[in-house]
C-alpha positions as MATLAB code, in Angstrom:
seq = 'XXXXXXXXXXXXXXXXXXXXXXXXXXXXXXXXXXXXXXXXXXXXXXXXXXXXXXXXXXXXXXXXXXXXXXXXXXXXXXXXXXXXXXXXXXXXXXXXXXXXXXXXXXXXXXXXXXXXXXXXXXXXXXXXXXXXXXXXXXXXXXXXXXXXXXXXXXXXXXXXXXXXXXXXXXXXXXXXXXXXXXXXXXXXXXXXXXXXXXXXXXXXXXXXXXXXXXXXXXXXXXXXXXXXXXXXXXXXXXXXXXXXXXXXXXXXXXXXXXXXXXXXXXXXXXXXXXXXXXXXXXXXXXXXXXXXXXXXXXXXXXXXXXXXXX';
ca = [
      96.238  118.971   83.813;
      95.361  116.448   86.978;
      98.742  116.407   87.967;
      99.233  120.294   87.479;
      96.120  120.829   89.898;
      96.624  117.885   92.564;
     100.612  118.607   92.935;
     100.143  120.957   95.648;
      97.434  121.222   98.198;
      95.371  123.935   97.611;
      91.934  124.516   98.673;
      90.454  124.304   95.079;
      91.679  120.519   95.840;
      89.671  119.774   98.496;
      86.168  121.702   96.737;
      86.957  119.437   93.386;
      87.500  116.091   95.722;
      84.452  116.983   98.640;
      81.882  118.413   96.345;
      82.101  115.464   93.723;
      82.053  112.978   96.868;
      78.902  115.010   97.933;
      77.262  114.106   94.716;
      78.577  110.690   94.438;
      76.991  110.076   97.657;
      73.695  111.233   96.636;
      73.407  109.525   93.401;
      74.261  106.562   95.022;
      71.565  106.361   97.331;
      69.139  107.650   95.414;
      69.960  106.406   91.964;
      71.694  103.409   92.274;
      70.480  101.862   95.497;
      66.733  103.806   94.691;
      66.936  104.727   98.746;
      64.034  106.839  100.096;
      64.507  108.237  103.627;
      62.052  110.426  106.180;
      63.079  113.268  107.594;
      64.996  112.185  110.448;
      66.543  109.225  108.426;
      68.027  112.085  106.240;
      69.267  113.653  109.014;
      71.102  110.949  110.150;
      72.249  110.268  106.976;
      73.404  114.264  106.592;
      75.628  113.402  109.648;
      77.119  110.227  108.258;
      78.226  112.247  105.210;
      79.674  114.608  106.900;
      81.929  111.734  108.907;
      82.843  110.871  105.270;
      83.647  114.008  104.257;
      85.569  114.554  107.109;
      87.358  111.291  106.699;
      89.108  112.927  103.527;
      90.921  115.766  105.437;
      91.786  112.984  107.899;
      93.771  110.966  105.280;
      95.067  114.208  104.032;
      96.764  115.330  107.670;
      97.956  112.109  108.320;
     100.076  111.399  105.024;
     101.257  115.528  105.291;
     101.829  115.578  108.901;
     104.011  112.074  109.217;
     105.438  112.717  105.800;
     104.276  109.423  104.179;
     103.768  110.796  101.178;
     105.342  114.180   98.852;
     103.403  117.372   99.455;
     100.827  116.747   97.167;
      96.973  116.129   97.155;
      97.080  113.038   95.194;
      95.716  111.322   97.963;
      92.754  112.281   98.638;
      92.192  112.031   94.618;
      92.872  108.373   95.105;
      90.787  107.996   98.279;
      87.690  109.382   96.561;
      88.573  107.444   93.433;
      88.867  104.210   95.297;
      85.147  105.193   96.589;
      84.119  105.779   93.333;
      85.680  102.500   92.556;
      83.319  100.726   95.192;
      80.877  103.111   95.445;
      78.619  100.901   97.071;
      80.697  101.357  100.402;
      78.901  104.697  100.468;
      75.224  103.235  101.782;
      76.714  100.828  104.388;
      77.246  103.772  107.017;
      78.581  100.992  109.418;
      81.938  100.965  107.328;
      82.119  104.790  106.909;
      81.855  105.542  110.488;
      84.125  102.355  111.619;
      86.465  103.261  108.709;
      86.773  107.426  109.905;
      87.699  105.867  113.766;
      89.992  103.401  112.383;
      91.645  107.031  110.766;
      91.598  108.603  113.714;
      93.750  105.031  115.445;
      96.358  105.082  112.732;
      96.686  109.006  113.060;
      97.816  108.429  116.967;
      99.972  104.693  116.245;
     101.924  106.589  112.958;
     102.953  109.371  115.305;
     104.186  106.889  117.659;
     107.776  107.406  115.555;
     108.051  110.428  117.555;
     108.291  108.669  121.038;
     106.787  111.645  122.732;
     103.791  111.016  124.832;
     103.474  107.665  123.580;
     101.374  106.174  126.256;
      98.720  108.841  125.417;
      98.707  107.890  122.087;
      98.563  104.028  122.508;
      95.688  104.653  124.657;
      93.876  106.878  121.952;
      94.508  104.527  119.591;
      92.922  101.561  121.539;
      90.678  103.762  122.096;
      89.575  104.491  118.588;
      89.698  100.677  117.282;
      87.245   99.656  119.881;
      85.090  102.354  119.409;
      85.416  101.462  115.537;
      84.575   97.769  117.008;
      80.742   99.116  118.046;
      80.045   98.999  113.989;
      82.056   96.225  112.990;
      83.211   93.361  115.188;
      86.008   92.267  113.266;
      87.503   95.523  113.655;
      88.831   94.381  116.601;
      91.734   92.994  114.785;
      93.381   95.975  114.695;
      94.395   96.004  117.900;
      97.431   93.690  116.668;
      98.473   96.580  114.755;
      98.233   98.236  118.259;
     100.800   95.952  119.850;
     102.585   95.747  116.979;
     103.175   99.481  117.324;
     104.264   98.818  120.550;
     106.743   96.236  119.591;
     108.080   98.635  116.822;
     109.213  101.922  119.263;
     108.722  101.398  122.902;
     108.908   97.508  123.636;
     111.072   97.566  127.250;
     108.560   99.985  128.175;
     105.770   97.003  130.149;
     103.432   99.693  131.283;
     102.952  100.259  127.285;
     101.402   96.631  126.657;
      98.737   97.190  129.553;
      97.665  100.550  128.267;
      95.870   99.003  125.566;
      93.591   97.268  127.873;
      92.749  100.056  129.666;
      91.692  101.824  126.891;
      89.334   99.084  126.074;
      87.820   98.577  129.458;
      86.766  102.241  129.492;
      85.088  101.891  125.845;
      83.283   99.211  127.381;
      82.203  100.555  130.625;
      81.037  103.724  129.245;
      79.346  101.399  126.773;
      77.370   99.441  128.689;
      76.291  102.597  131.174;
      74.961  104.109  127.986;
      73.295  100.720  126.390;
      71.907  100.683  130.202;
      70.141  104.078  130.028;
      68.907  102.713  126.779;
      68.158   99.338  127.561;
      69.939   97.718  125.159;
      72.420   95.870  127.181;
      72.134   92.578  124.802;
      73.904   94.862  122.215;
      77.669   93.438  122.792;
      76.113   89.678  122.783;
      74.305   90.290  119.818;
      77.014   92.432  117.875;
      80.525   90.427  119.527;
      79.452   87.565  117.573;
      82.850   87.165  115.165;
      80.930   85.106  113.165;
      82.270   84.878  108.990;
      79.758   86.201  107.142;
      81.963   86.463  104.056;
      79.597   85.166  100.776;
      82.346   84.141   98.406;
      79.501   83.764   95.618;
      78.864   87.328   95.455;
      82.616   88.551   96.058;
      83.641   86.804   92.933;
      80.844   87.169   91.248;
      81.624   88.174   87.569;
      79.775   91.835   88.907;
      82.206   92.079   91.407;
      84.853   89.534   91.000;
      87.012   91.665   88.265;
      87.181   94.813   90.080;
      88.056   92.846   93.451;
      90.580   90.359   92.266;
      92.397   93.640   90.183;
      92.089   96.042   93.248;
      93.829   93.361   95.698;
      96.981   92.004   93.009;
      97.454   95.493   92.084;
      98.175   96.364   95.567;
      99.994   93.714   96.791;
     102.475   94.758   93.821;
     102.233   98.407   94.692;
     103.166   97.605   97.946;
     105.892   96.019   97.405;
     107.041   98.817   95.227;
     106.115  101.466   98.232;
     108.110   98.909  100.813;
     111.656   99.003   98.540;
     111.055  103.083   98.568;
     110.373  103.608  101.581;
     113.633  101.221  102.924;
     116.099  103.321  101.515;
     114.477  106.219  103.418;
     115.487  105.431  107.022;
     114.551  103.258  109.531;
     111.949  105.733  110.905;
     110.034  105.944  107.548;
     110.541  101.790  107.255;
     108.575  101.329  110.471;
     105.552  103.449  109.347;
     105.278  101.646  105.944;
     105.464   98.337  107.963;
     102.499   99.372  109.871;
     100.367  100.608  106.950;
     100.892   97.379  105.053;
     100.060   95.044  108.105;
      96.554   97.733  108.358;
      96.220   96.328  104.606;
      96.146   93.139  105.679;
      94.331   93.254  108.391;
      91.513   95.030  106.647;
      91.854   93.017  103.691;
      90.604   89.876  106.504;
      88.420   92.016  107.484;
      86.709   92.280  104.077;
      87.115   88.898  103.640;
      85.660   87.596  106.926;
      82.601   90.679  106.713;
      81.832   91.043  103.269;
      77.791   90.277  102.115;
      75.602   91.788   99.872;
      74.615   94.796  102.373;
      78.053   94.616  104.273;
      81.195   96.423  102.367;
      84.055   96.710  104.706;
      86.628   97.478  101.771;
      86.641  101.243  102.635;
      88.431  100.250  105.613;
      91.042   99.764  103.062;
      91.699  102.514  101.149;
      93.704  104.504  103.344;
      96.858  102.182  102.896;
      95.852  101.840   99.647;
      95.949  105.321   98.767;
      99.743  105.514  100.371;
     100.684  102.869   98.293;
      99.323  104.705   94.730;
     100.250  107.796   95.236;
     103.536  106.851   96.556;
     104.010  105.217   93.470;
     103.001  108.028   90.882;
     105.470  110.259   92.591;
     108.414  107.925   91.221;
     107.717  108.354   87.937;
     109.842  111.609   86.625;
     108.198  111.253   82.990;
     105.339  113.964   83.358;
     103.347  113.330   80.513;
     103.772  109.747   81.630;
     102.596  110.434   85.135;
      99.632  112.823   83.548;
      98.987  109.710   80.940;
      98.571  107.201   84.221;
      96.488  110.085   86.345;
      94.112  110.638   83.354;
      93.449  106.892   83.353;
      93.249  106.292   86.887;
      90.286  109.223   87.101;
      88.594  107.524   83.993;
      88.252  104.251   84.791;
      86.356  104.567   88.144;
      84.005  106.965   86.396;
      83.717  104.827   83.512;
      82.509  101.802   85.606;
      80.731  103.455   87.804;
      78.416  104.755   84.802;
      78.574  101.323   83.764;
      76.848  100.106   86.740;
      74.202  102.714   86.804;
      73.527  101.648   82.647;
];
């Protein structure tokens, strides 16, 4: 039945995945987390939802548009499940709205493959990651996936390696103008602080230990899976799996480096994550195995998740 409904992308997709995020969200706040919010806090918070919502048609036309994935709509079911998953991402709107620009940067370096207008791209990806920077500081780090990029299709090219820092001098100028206007000015001393944050007694807590430790092994082995598929594809298809599994990494540091009891940077990596699952349901050729491994993959999140609320 999942696999019968999410094996093409159809609209009735997106209203089963966006209106059960919807609610998610709002039983998260307000059950879970027991948030109360004035008028204009709930406006804001209307806004960051919508960046969320958002965020799942941006995973959706980056996997159909680069062909990283069949054309199926098993990834945003695995995005949203992943949220589900660590639903607790869903009141630190820091990660959300870092997490939709760091979208928006792998959108731009995963066309790169293309080599058309590359320079534009670089720049727009820069671009986005420092932008994404302005919630979290460590997001920084993906600017080596930047360069990396770089290094992958257009190294000769020098003018490539300065267009990076271009792109962050003008997120920065315009920046401080605004912060300025504002006066807030001690913003980037306050918020560039790198410091590691990460409280290793509450990420392997026994609450949150078991669904961290499983999440990370069982990608690293799904990726490794997704990297043997993806190298008998072609070189082009190689490059772009090469990038998404360095992202991992990087925001798997990230988590590490960030993570606190009111700070969960994970979302930041469920994008590669999602490659790397769905990639791997579409190699099994057994349906009612396939339809076995959706059913449980749908179940356990929700299972845990009214665990949590018990």
């Amino acid at each position: 039945m999942i696999s019968s409904i999410f094996r093409k992308t159809k609209p009735i997709n997106y209203i089963i995945v966006l209106t059960f995020l919807f609610l998610l969200y709002g039983v998260t706040h307000f059950f879970f987390f027991e948030r109360s919010y004035a008028p204009q806090e709930l406006l804001i918070q209307g806004l960051i939802l919508c960046v969320l919502l958002f965020s799942v048609f941006a995973v959706n036309f980056i996997v159909k548009k680069n062909k990283i994935t069949e054309t199926n709509a098993f990834a945003i079911l695995f995005y949203v499940l992943l949220i589900t998953l660590f639903n607790e991402v869903l009141v630190d709107n820091n990660v959300i709205l870092c997490s939709f620009f760091l979208l928006l940067s792998h959108r731009k370096l995963i066309s790169l493959k293309s080599l058309k207008n590359n320079k534009f791209k670089i720049f727009d990806a820069t671009l986005w990651i420092t932008i994404a920077s302005l919630f979290y500081d460590w997001a920084l780090l993906y600017l080596i996936l930047v360069f990396i990029a770089i290094y992958m299709y257009e190294p000769e090219n020098f003018r490539n390696w300065l267009v990076p820092l271009v792109a962050i001098f003008t997120v920065f100028v315009i920046s401080f103008s605004i912060l300025m206007l504002v006066d807030k000015v001690s913003f980037f001393r306050n918020h560039y602080v790198f410091n590691n944050s990460f409280n290793m007694e509450y990420f392997f807590s026994w609450k949150q230990g078991y669904r961290n430790i499983t999440y990370i092994l069982i990608n690293i082995v799904l990726c490794i899976i997704t990297f043997i598929r993806f190298n008998k594809s072609g070189f082009g298809k190689l490059i772009t799996i090469r990038l998404i599994i360095t992202s991992f990494v990087i925001g798997l540091l990230v988590t590490v480096l960030k993570t606190t009891e009111s700070v969960f940077p994970i979302l930041i990596t469920f994008f590669p994550a999602t490659i790397f699952i769905t990639n791997y349901i579409e190699i099994i050729n057994k349906p009612k195995l396939k339809e076995a491994l959706l059913i449980i993959t749908v179940l356990i999140p929700l299972i845990l998740l009214v665990i949590r609320g018990i």
